[in-house]
GROMACS .gro file of C-alpha atoms in nm:
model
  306
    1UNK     CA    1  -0.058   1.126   0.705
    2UNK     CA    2  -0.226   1.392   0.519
    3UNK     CA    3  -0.410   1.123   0.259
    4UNK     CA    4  -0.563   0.962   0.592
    5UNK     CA    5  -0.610   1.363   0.724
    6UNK     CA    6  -0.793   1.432   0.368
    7UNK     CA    7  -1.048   1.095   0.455
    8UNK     CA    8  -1.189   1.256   0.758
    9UNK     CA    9  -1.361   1.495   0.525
   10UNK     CA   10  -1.377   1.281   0.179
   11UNK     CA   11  -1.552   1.014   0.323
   12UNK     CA   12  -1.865   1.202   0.496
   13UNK     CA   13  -1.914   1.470   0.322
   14UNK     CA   14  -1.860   1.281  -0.023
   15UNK     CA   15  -2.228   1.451  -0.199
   16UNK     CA   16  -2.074   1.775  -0.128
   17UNK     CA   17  -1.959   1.945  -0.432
   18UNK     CA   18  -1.731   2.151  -0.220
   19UNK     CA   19  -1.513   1.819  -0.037
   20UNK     CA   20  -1.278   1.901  -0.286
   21UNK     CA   21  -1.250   2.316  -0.182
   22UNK     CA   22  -1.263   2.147   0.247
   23UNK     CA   23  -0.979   1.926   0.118
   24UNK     CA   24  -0.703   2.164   0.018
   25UNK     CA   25  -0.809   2.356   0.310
   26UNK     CA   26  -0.713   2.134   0.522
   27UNK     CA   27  -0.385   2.016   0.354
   28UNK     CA   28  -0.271   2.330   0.310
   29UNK     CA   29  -0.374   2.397   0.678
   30UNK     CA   30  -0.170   2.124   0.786
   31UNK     CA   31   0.164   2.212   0.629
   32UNK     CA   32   0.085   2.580   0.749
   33UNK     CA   33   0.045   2.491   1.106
   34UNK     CA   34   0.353   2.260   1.114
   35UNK     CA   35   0.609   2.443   0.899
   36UNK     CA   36   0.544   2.816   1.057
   37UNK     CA   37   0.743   2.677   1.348
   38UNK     CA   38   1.071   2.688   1.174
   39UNK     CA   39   1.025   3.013   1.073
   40UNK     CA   40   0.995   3.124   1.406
   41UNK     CA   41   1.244   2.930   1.640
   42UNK     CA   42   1.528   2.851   1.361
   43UNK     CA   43   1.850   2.995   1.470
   44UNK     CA   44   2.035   3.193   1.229
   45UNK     CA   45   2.334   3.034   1.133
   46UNK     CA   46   2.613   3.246   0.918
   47UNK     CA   47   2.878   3.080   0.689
   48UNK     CA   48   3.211   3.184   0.651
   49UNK     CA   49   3.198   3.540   0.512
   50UNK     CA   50   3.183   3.557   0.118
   51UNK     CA   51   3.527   3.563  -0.081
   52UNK     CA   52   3.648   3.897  -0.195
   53UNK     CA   53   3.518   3.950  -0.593
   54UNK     CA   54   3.281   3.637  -0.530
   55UNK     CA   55   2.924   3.652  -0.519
   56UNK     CA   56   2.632   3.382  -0.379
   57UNK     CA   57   2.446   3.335  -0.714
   58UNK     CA   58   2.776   3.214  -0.849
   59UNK     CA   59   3.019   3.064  -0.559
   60UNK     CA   60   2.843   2.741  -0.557
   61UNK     CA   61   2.856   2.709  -0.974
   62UNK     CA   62   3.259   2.810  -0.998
   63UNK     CA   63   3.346   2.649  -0.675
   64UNK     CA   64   3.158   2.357  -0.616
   65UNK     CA   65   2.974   2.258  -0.953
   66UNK     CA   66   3.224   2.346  -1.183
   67UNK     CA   67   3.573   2.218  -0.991
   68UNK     CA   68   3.383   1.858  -0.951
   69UNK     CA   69   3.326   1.827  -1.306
   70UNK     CA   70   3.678   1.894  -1.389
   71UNK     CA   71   3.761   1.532  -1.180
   72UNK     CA   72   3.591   1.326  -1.441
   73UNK     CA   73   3.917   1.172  -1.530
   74UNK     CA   74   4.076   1.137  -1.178
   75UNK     CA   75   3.660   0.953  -1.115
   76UNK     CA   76   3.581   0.807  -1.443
   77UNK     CA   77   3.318   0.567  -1.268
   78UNK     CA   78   3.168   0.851  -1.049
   79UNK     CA   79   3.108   0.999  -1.381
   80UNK     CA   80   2.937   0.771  -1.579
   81UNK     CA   81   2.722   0.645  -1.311
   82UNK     CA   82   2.613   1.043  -1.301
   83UNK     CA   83   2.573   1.058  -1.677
   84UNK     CA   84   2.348   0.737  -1.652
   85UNK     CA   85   2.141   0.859  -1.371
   86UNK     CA   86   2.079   1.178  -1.561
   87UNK     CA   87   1.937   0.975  -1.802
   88UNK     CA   88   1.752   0.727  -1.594
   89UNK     CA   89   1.618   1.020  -1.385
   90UNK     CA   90   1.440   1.154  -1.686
   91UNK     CA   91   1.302   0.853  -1.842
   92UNK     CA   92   1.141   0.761  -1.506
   93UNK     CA   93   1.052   1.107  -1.427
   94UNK     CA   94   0.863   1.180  -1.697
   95UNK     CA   95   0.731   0.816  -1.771
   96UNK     CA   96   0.516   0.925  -1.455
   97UNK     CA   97   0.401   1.209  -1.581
   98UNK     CA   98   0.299   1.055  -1.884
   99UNK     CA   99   0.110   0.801  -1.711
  100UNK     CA  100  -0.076   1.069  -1.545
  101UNK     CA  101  -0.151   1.210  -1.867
  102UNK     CA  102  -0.281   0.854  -1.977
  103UNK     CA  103  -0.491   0.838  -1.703
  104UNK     CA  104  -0.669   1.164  -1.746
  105UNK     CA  105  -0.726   1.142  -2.084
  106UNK     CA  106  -0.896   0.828  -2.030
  107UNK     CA  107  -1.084   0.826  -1.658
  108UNK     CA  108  -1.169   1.123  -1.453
  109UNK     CA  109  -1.090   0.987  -1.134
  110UNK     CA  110  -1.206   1.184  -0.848
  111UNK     CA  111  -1.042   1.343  -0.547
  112UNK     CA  112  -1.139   1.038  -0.336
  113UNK     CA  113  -0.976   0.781  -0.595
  114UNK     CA  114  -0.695   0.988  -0.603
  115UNK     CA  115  -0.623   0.949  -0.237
  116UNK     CA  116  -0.685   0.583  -0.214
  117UNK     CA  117  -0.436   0.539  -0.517
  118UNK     CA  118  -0.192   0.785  -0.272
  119UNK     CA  119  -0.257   0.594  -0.029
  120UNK     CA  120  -0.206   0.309  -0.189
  121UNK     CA  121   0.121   0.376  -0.343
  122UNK     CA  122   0.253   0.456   0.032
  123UNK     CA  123   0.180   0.156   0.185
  124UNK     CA  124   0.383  -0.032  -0.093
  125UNK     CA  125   0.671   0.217  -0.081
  126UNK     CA  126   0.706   0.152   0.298
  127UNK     CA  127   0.640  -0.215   0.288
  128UNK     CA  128   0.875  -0.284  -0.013
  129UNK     CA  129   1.151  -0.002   0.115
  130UNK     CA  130   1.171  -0.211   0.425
  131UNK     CA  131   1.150  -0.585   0.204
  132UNK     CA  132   1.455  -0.456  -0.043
  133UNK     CA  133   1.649  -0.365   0.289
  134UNK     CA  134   1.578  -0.708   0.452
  135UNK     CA  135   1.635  -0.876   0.136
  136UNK     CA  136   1.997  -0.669   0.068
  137UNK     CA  137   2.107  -0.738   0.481
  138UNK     CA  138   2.004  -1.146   0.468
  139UNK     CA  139   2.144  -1.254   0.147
  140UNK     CA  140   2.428  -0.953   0.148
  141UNK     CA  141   2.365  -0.828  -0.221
  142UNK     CA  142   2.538  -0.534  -0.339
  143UNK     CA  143   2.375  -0.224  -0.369
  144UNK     CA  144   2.402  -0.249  -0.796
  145UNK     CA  145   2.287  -0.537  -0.797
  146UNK     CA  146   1.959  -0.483  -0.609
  147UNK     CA  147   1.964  -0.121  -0.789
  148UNK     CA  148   1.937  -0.323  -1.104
  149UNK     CA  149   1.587  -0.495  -1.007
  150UNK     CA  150   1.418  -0.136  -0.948
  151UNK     CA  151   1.585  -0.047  -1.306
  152UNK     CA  152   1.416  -0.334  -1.497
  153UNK     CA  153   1.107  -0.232  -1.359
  154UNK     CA  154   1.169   0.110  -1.469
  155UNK     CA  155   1.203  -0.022  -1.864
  156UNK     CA  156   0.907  -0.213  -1.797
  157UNK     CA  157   0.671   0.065  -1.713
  158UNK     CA  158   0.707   0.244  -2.056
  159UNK     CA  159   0.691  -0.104  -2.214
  160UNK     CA  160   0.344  -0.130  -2.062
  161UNK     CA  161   0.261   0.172  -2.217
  162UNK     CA  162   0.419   0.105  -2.551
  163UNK     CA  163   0.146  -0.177  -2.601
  164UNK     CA  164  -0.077   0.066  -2.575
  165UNK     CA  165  -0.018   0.206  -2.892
  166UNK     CA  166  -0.113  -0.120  -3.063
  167UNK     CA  167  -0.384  -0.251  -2.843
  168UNK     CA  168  -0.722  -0.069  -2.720
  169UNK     CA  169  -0.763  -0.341  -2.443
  170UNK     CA  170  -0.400  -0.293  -2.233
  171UNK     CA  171  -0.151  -0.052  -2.214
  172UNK     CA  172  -0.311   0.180  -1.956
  173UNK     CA  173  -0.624   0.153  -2.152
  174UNK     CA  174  -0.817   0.041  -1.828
  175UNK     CA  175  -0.876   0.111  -1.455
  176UNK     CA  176  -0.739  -0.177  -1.307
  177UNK     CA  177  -0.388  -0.080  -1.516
  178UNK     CA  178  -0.338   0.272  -1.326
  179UNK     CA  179  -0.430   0.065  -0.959
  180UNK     CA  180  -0.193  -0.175  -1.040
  181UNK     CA  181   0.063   0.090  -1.141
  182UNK     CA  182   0.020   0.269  -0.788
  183UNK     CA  183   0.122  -0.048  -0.679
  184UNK     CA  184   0.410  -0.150  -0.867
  185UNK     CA  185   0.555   0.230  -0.866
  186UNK     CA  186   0.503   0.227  -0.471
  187UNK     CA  187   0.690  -0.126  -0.458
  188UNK     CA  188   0.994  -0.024  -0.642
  189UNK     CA  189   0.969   0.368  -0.655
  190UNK     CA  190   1.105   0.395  -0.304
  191UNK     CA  191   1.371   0.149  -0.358
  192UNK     CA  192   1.470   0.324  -0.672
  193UNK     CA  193   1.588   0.628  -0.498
  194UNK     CA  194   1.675   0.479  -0.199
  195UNK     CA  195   1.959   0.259  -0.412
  196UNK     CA  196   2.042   0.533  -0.639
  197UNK     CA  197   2.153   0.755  -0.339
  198UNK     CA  198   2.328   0.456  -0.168
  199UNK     CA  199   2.529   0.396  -0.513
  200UNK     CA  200   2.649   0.758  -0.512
  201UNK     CA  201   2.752   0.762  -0.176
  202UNK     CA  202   2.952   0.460  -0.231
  203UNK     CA  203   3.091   0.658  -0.512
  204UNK     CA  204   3.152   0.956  -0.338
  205UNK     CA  205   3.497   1.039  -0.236
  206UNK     CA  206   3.489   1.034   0.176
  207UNK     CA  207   3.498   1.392   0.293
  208UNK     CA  208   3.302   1.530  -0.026
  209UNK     CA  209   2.974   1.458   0.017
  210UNK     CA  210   2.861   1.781  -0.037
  211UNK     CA  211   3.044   1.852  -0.323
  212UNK     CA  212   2.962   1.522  -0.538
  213UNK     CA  213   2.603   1.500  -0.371
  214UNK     CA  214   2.490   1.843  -0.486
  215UNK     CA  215   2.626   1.725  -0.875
  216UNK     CA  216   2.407   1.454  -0.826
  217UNK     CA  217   2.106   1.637  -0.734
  218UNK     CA  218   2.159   1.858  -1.027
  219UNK     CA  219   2.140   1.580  -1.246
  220UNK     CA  220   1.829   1.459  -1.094
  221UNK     CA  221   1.653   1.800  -1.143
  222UNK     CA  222   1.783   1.909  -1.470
  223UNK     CA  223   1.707   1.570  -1.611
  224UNK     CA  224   1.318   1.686  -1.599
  225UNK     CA  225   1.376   1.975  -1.840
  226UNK     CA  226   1.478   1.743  -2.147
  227UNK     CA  227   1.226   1.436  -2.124
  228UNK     CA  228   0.890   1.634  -2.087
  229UNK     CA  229   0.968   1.865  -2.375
  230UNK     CA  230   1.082   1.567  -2.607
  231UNK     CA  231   0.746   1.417  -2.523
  232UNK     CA  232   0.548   1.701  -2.539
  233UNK     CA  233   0.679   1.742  -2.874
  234UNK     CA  234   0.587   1.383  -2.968
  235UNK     CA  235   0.250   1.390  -2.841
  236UNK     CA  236   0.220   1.732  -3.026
  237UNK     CA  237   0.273   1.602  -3.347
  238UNK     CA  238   0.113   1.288  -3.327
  239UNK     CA  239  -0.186   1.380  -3.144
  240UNK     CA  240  -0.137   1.076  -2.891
  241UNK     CA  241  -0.034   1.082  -2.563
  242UNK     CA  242   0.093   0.678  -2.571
  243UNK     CA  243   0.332   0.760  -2.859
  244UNK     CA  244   0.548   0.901  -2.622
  245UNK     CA  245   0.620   0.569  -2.449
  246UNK     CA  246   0.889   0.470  -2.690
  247UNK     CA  247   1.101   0.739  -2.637
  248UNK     CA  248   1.054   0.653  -2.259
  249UNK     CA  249   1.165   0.283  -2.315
  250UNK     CA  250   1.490   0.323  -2.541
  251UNK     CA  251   1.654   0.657  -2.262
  252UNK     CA  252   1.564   0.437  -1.954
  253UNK     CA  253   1.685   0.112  -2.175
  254UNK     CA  254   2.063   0.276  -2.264
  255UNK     CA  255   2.047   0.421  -1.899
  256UNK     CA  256   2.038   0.076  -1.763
  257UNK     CA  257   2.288  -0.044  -1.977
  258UNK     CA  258   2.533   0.203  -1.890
  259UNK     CA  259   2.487   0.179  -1.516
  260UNK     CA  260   2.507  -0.189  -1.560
  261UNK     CA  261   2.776  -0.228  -1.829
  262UNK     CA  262   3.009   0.099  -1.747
  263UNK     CA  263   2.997   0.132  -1.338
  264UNK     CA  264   3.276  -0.040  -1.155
  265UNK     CA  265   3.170   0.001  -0.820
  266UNK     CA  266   3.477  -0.183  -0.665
  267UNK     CA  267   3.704   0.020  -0.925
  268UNK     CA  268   3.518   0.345  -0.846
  269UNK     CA  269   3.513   0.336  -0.451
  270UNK     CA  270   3.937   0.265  -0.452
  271UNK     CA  271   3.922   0.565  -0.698
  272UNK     CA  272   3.717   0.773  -0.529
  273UNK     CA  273   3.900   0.665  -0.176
  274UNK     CA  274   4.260   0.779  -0.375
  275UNK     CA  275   4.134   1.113  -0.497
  276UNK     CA  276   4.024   1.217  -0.161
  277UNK     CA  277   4.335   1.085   0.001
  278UNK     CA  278   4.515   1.290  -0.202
  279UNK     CA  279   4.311   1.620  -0.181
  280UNK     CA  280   4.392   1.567   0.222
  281UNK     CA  281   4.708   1.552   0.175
  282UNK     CA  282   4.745   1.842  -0.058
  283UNK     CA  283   4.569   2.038   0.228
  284UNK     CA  284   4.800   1.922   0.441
  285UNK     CA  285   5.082   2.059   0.286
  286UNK     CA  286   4.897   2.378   0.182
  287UNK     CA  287   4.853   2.469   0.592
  288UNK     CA  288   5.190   2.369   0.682
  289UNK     CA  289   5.344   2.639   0.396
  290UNK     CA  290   5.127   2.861   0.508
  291UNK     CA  291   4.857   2.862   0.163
  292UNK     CA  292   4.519   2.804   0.041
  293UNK     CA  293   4.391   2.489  -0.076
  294UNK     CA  294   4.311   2.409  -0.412
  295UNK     CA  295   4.127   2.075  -0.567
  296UNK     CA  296   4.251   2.210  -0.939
  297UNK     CA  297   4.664   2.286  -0.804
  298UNK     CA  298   4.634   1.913  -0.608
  299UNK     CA  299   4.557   1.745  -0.968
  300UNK     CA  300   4.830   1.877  -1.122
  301UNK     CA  301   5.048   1.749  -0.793
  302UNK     CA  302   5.205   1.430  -0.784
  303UNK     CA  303   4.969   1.177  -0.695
  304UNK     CA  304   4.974   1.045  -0.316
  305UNK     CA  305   5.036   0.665  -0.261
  306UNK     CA  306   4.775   0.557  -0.119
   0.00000   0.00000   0.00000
């Protein structure tokens, strides 16, 4: 909505050299006048009060972040298809950015291009978020499975950009290669996360969402801090920005593999069904004696039969 919103001033008052300055304006106008709202009319809403000795900059780290990691053996699949998207998360992340890079070494494109390659990108995010679901619901393909067609694409990308390295005519060397990369990001972009979310919930335990969902948000976000740097050092020493491709391919290659060779998803949902079956039932017992609940104390239980 806001590329269309930023047309309306792009498009006829394109020979002023202040569009750009009327632009942000109004984006920024936009997302003011809609988000104040909340600020107003949102209802406060208070937790449970805070644990004796406990305090908020570290509850969620010891309780939540820290007591999920120590399931890895009790989830082994959970695990490794978090270790993978760590990895997969970065090399696509950054392969992005580097394009971008790429692009703006090459081409100034303006703020008008810009938009139309937004724009352009959204169009084939929707239409190819609602082709993948309509594809997954006819032909009833599992979830890795259609997960792995948005990976290959993801290999690909930096691929492109490795040739680039060899050849002056492709490799985003040209205009046409960063419009055609709006459009192949927007086809399978959208897809990408929309799979790799659906593949963690199916590897969540039931009744932990929050718990394994904020790991897995973690290692979407932290992923970002290793990839850029290890480019940036690349293209630091070699004084090319399409030298950094390689890297790119070979983390999003392994990533791939892992996800494709080491993630069980049958394996991992009865897994992940039995570990929260078990943490219920721990609770269970817990109330009736009268006693806290503890994810560690059920683990060292004996396992429920499930």
């Amino acid at each position: 909505i806001t590329l269309a919103l930023n047309l309306t001033i792009l498009l006829p008052r394109a020979s002023d050299p202040k569009v750009n300055n009327y632009v942000l304006v109004l984006t920024n106008g936009y997302w003011v006048l809609l988000g104040v709202w909340w600020f107003i009319f949102q209802q406060p809403r208070p937790g449970p009060p805070l644990p004796a000795g406990e305090h908020y900059a570290t509850i969620g780290w010891k309780q939540q972040i820290l007591m999920v990691l120590k399931q890895y053996r009790q989830l082994p699949y959970t695990f490794v298809y978090l270790a993978a998207f760590f990895l997969l998360a970065d090399g696509f992340n950054t392969s992005g950015t580097l394009v971008y890079l790429c692009q703006n070494d090459r081409f100034q494109f303006s703020f008008l291009q810009n938009t139309y390659l937004g724009l352009l990108q959204a169009v084939a995010s929707t239409t190819s978020t609602l082709g993948f679901w309509y594809i997954q619901r006819h032909w009833k393909i599992p979830t890795k499975k259609m997960f792995a067609v948005t990976n290959i694409v993801t290999i690909l990308i930096p691929l492109w950009g490795m040739i680039g390295i060899w050849s002056s005519n492709f490799g985003f060397r040209n205009v046409w290669e960063f419009w055609a990369y709006n459009v192949v990001s927007g086809l399978f972009q959208a897809p990408y996360y929309a799979f790799s979310q659906t593949m963690m919930a199916e590897l969540t335990p039931p009744g932990f969402d929050n718990m394994f969902f904020g790991l897995f948000g973690l290692s979407n976000r932290a992923s970002s801090l290793i990839g850029p740097n290890v480019v940036q050092a690349i293209i630091d020493q070699s004084g090319d920005n399409w030298k950094g491709f390689p890297f790119l391919f070979a983390l999003c290659t392994a990533a791939c593999l892992v996800l494709w060779i080491g993630v069980d998803m049958k394996k991992g949902r009865h897994d992940a069904i039995a570990w929260a079956a078990k943490q219920r039932a721990y609770v269970q017992r817990q109330q009736g004696a009268g006693s806290d609940s503890n994810i560690d104390a059920a683990d060292k239980s004996e396992p429920e039969k499930i």
